[in-house]
Amino acid sequence: MFTFGLDHFLGHGRSLLRWGLPASTLLLLAGCEESLSAVHPAGPAAQVISQLWWVLLAGAAAIFLFVAALIALAWRRPPGETEERRFVVWLGLAFPMTVLAALLAYGLVVGERLLPRATPDLVRVQAEARQWDWRFGYDDAPGRVTENLLHIPAGRPVDVAITSVDVVHGFWVPRLAGKLDAVPGHVNLLRIEADSPGRYEGLGSEFNGAGYRDHRFTVIAHDAEGWRAFLRGETP
């Protein structure tokens, strides 16, 4: 027999059902700004991350609904008719652990697809973070430096070598790729790619001081001619 009773477990059920769904809905609505939304992907890496997000959400929803159904079922049964061991261990624990194990396996497989690998037409740029701006350099345009504007060609993979000159920052362009830290004295490599020309918002995602909220930058993805013009110095 468990040291805790099923009645104690069910005592919190009403609050869970009353506040759980509204709170979950508010959390989902909180990330609806499209320019910084990871679920509005505009590139291959972001598409993979978006799919992973939806799969994780579906798994979490399945666990929540299953546990809520168990609570509702227990409420409907007369006292003493519920076997605690079967109800809590086999149903309340086995199902969530199975779902979580499947999600972990899926996440590991998806993570492999995000690793930067050798590919034709690869572009390499440097991103240097500092309080409170970003500076970008370009292997294809030696000596060219832009501040808070990162220029890339659309439809081509871009490896961003990320570092920092002061504290730890976070490089994140939600619609193009995942987040990666900018660490002083160390270079981290992130693969990004834009499906089409356009402007994509980026931000410093690591809290590190009073200017954190305004530590943003913009990625400008050019078509082929626009990228050549940038390399020739014809684009500011």
mmCIF file with all atom_site columns, C-alpha atoms in Angstrom, residues 80-160:
data_model
loop_
_atom_site.group_PDB
_atom_site.id
_atom_site.type_symbol
_atom_site.label_atom_id
_atom_site.label_alt_id
_atom_site.label_comp_id
_atom_site.label_asym_id
_atom_site.label_entity_id
_atom_site.label_seq_id
_atom_site.pdbx_PDB_ins_code
_atom_site.Cartn_x
_atom_site.Cartn_y
_atom_site.Cartn_z
_atom_site.occupancy
_atom_site.B_iso_or_equiv
_atom_site.pdbx_formal_charge
_atom_site.auth_seq_id
_atom_site.auth_comp_id
_atom_site.auth_asym_id
_atom_site.auth_atom_id
_atom_site.pdbx_PDB_model_num
ATOM 1  C CA . GLY A 1 80  ? -12.878 1.574  -1.882  1.00 0.00 ? 80  GLY A CA 1
ATOM 2  C CA . GLU A 1 81  ? -13.457 0.206  -5.402  1.00 0.00 ? 81  GLU A CA 1
ATOM 3  C CA . THR A 1 82  ? -10.233 1.586  -6.887  1.00 0.00 ? 82  THR A CA 1
ATOM 4  C CA . GLU A 1 83  ? -7.023  -0.453 -6.634  1.00 0.00 ? 83  GLU A CA 1
ATOM 5  C CA . GLU A 1 84  ? -4.368  2.139  -5.908  1.00 0.00 ? 84  GLU A CA 1
ATOM 6  C CA . ARG A 1 85  ? -1.402  0.138  -7.212  1.00 0.00 ? 85  ARG A CA 1
ATOM 7  C CA . ARG A 1 86  ? -2.958  -0.582 -10.600 1.00 0.00 ? 86  ARG A CA 1
ATOM 8  C CA . PHE A 1 87  ? -4.498  2.862  -10.867 1.00 0.00 ? 87  PHE A CA 1
ATOM 9  C CA . VAL A 1 88  ? -1.409  4.898  -9.964  1.00 0.00 ? 88  VAL A CA 1
ATOM 10 C CA . VAL A 1 89  ? 1.506   2.714  -11.104 1.00 0.00 ? 89  VAL A CA 1
ATOM 11 C CA . TRP A 1 90  ? 0.241   0.928  -14.197 1.00 0.00 ? 90  TRP A CA 1
ATOM 12 C CA . LEU A 1 91  ? -1.979  3.702  -15.464 1.00 0.00 ? 91  LEU A CA 1
ATOM 13 C CA . GLY A 1 92  ? -0.697  6.915  -13.877 1.00 0.00 ? 92  GLY A CA 1
ATOM 14 C CA . LEU A 1 93  ? 3.022   6.163  -14.363 1.00 0.00 ? 93  LEU A CA 1
ATOM 15 C CA . ALA A 1 94  ? 3.438   3.552  -17.096 1.00 0.00 ? 94  ALA A CA 1
ATOM 16 C CA . PHE A 1 95  ? 1.594   5.493  -19.788 1.00 0.00 ? 95  PHE A CA 1
ATOM 17 C CA . PRO A 1 96  ? 3.375   8.845  -19.202 1.00 0.00 ? 96  PRO A CA 1
ATOM 18 C CA . MET A 1 97  ? 6.788   7.141  -19.044 1.00 0.00 ? 97  MET A CA 1
ATOM 19 C CA . THR A 1 98  ? 6.116   5.291  -22.302 1.00 0.00 ? 98  THR A CA 1
ATOM 20 C CA . VAL A 1 99  ? 5.101   8.501  -24.058 1.00 0.00 ? 99  VAL A CA 1
ATOM 21 C CA . LEU A 1 100 ? 8.096   10.409 -22.656 1.00 0.00 ? 100 LEU A CA 1
ATOM 22 C CA . ALA A 1 101 ? 10.496  7.664  -23.773 1.00 0.00 ? 101 ALA A CA 1
ATOM 23 C CA . ALA A 1 102 ? 9.057   7.804  -27.295 1.00 0.00 ? 102 ALA A CA 1
ATOM 24 C CA . LEU A 1 103 ? 9.376   11.602 -27.347 1.00 0.00 ? 103 LEU A CA 1
ATOM 25 C CA . LEU A 1 104 ? 12.991  11.379 -26.174 1.00 0.00 ? 104 LEU A CA 1
ATOM 26 C CA . ALA A 1 105 ? 13.860  8.920  -28.949 1.00 0.00 ? 105 ALA A CA 1
ATOM 27 C CA . TYR A 1 106 ? 12.169  11.128 -31.535 1.00 0.00 ? 106 TYR A CA 1
ATOM 28 C CA . GLY A 1 107 ? 14.000  14.207 -30.231 1.00 0.00 ? 107 GLY A CA 1
ATOM 29 C CA . LEU A 1 108 ? 17.388  12.488 -30.510 1.00 0.00 ? 108 LEU A CA 1
ATOM 30 C CA . VAL A 1 109 ? 16.713  11.476 -34.109 1.00 0.00 ? 109 VAL A CA 1
ATOM 31 C CA . VAL A 1 110 ? 15.541  14.985 -35.019 1.00 0.00 ? 110 VAL A CA 1
ATOM 32 C CA . GLY A 1 111 ? 18.534  16.555 -33.277 1.00 0.00 ? 111 GLY A CA 1
ATOM 33 C CA . GLU A 1 112 ? 20.900  14.694 -35.599 1.00 0.00 ? 112 GLU A CA 1
ATOM 34 C CA . ARG A 1 113 ? 19.264  16.396 -38.575 1.00 0.00 ? 113 ARG A CA 1
ATOM 35 C CA . LEU A 1 114 ? 20.144  19.830 -37.174 1.00 0.00 ? 114 LEU A CA 1
ATOM 36 C CA . LEU A 1 115 ? 23.903  19.260 -37.013 1.00 0.00 ? 115 LEU A CA 1
ATOM 37 C CA . PRO A 1 116 ? 25.936  21.344 -39.513 1.00 0.00 ? 116 PRO A CA 1
ATOM 38 C CA . ARG A 1 117 ? 27.404  19.029 -42.140 1.00 0.00 ? 117 ARG A CA 1
ATOM 39 C CA . ALA A 1 118 ? 29.471  19.604 -45.273 1.00 0.00 ? 118 ALA A CA 1
ATOM 40 C CA . THR A 1 119 ? 27.275  20.703 -48.155 1.00 0.00 ? 119 THR A CA 1
ATOM 41 C CA . PRO A 1 120 ? 27.695  22.498 -51.507 1.00 0.00 ? 120 PRO A CA 1
ATOM 42 C CA . ASP A 1 121 ? 27.210  26.280 -51.698 1.00 0.00 ? 121 ASP A CA 1
ATOM 43 C CA . LEU A 1 122 ? 27.921  26.699 -47.995 1.00 0.00 ? 122 LEU A CA 1
ATOM 44 C CA . VAL A 1 123 ? 28.293  30.301 -46.790 1.00 0.00 ? 123 VAL A CA 1
ATOM 45 C CA . ARG A 1 124 ? 30.183  31.126 -43.610 1.00 0.00 ? 124 ARG A CA 1
ATOM 46 C CA . VAL A 1 125 ? 29.742  34.254 -41.488 1.00 0.00 ? 125 VAL A CA 1
ATOM 47 C CA . GLN A 1 126 ? 30.898  35.376 -38.053 1.00 0.00 ? 126 GLN A CA 1
ATOM 48 C CA . ALA A 1 127 ? 28.660  36.745 -35.309 1.00 0.00 ? 127 ALA A CA 1
ATOM 49 C CA . GLU A 1 128 ? 30.264  38.648 -32.438 1.00 0.00 ? 128 GLU A CA 1
ATOM 50 C CA . ALA A 1 129 ? 28.037  39.612 -29.521 1.00 0.00 ? 129 ALA A CA 1
ATOM 51 C CA . ARG A 1 130 ? 28.633  42.379 -27.025 1.00 0.00 ? 130 ARG A CA 1
ATOM 52 C CA . GLN A 1 131 ? 26.593  44.542 -24.704 1.00 0.00 ? 131 GLN A CA 1
ATOM 53 C CA . TRP A 1 132 ? 24.429  45.638 -26.519 1.00 0.00 ? 132 TRP A CA 1
ATOM 54 C CA . ASP A 1 133 ? 24.918  45.002 -30.215 1.00 0.00 ? 133 ASP A CA 1
ATOM 55 C CA . TRP A 1 134 ? 25.893  42.355 -32.751 1.00 0.00 ? 134 TRP A CA 1
ATOM 56 C CA . ARG A 1 135 ? 28.682  42.588 -35.326 1.00 0.00 ? 135 ARG A CA 1
ATOM 57 C CA . PHE A 1 136 ? 28.829  40.318 -38.341 1.00 0.00 ? 136 PHE A CA 1
ATOM 58 C CA . GLY A 1 137 ? 31.714  39.440 -40.652 1.00 0.00 ? 137 GLY A CA 1
ATOM 59 C CA . TYR A 1 138 ? 31.704  37.525 -43.937 1.00 0.00 ? 138 TYR A CA 1
ATOM 60 C CA . ASP A 1 139 ? 34.208  35.032 -45.324 1.00 0.00 ? 139 ASP A CA 1
ATOM 61 C CA . ASP A 1 140 ? 33.081  35.913 -48.865 1.00 0.00 ? 140 ASP A CA 1
ATOM 62 C CA . ALA A 1 141 ? 33.652  39.637 -48.226 1.00 0.00 ? 141 ALA A CA 1
ATOM 63 C CA . PRO A 1 142 ? 36.846  39.975 -46.145 1.00 0.00 ? 142 PRO A CA 1
ATOM 64 C CA . GLY A 1 143 ? 36.915  43.158 -44.097 1.00 0.00 ? 143 GLY A CA 1
ATOM 65 C CA . ARG A 1 144 ? 33.187  43.764 -44.469 1.00 0.00 ? 144 ARG A CA 1
ATOM 66 C CA . VAL A 1 145 ? 31.480  44.223 -41.098 1.00 0.00 ? 145 VAL A CA 1
ATOM 67 C CA . THR A 1 146 ? 27.837  45.026 -40.441 1.00 0.00 ? 146 THR A CA 1
ATOM 68 C CA . GLU A 1 147 ? 26.271  45.985 -37.140 1.00 0.00 ? 147 GLU A CA 1
ATOM 69 C CA . ASN A 1 148 ? 22.925  44.510 -36.064 1.00 0.00 ? 148 ASN A CA 1
ATOM 70 C CA . LEU A 1 149 ? 22.261  43.483 -39.691 1.00 0.00 ? 149 LEU A CA 1
ATOM 71 C CA . LEU A 1 150 ? 23.196  40.000 -40.861 1.00 0.00 ? 150 LEU A CA 1
ATOM 72 C CA . HIS A 1 151 ? 23.147  39.518 -44.638 1.00 0.00 ? 151 HIS A CA 1
ATOM 73 C CA . ILE A 1 152 ? 22.752  36.011 -46.068 1.00 0.00 ? 152 ILE A CA 1
ATOM 74 C CA . PRO A 1 153 ? 21.755  34.490 -49.418 1.00 0.00 ? 153 PRO A CA 1
ATOM 75 C CA . ALA A 1 154 ? 18.304  32.909 -49.533 1.00 0.00 ? 154 ALA A CA 1
ATOM 76 C CA . GLY A 1 155 ? 18.119  29.218 -50.369 1.00 0.00 ? 155 GLY A CA 1
ATOM 77 C CA . ARG A 1 156 ? 21.699  28.460 -49.309 1.00 0.00 ? 156 ARG A CA 1
ATOM 78 C CA . PRO A 1 157 ? 22.959  27.023 -46.004 1.00 0.00 ? 157 PRO A CA 1
ATOM 79 C CA . VAL A 1 158 ? 24.827  29.501 -43.824 1.00 0.00 ? 158 VAL A CA 1
ATOM 80 C CA . ASP A 1 159 ? 27.128  28.517 -40.966 1.00 0.00 ? 159 ASP A CA 1
ATOM 81 C CA . VAL A 1 160 ? 27.259  31.223 -38.309 1.00 0.00 ? 160 VAL A CA 1
#
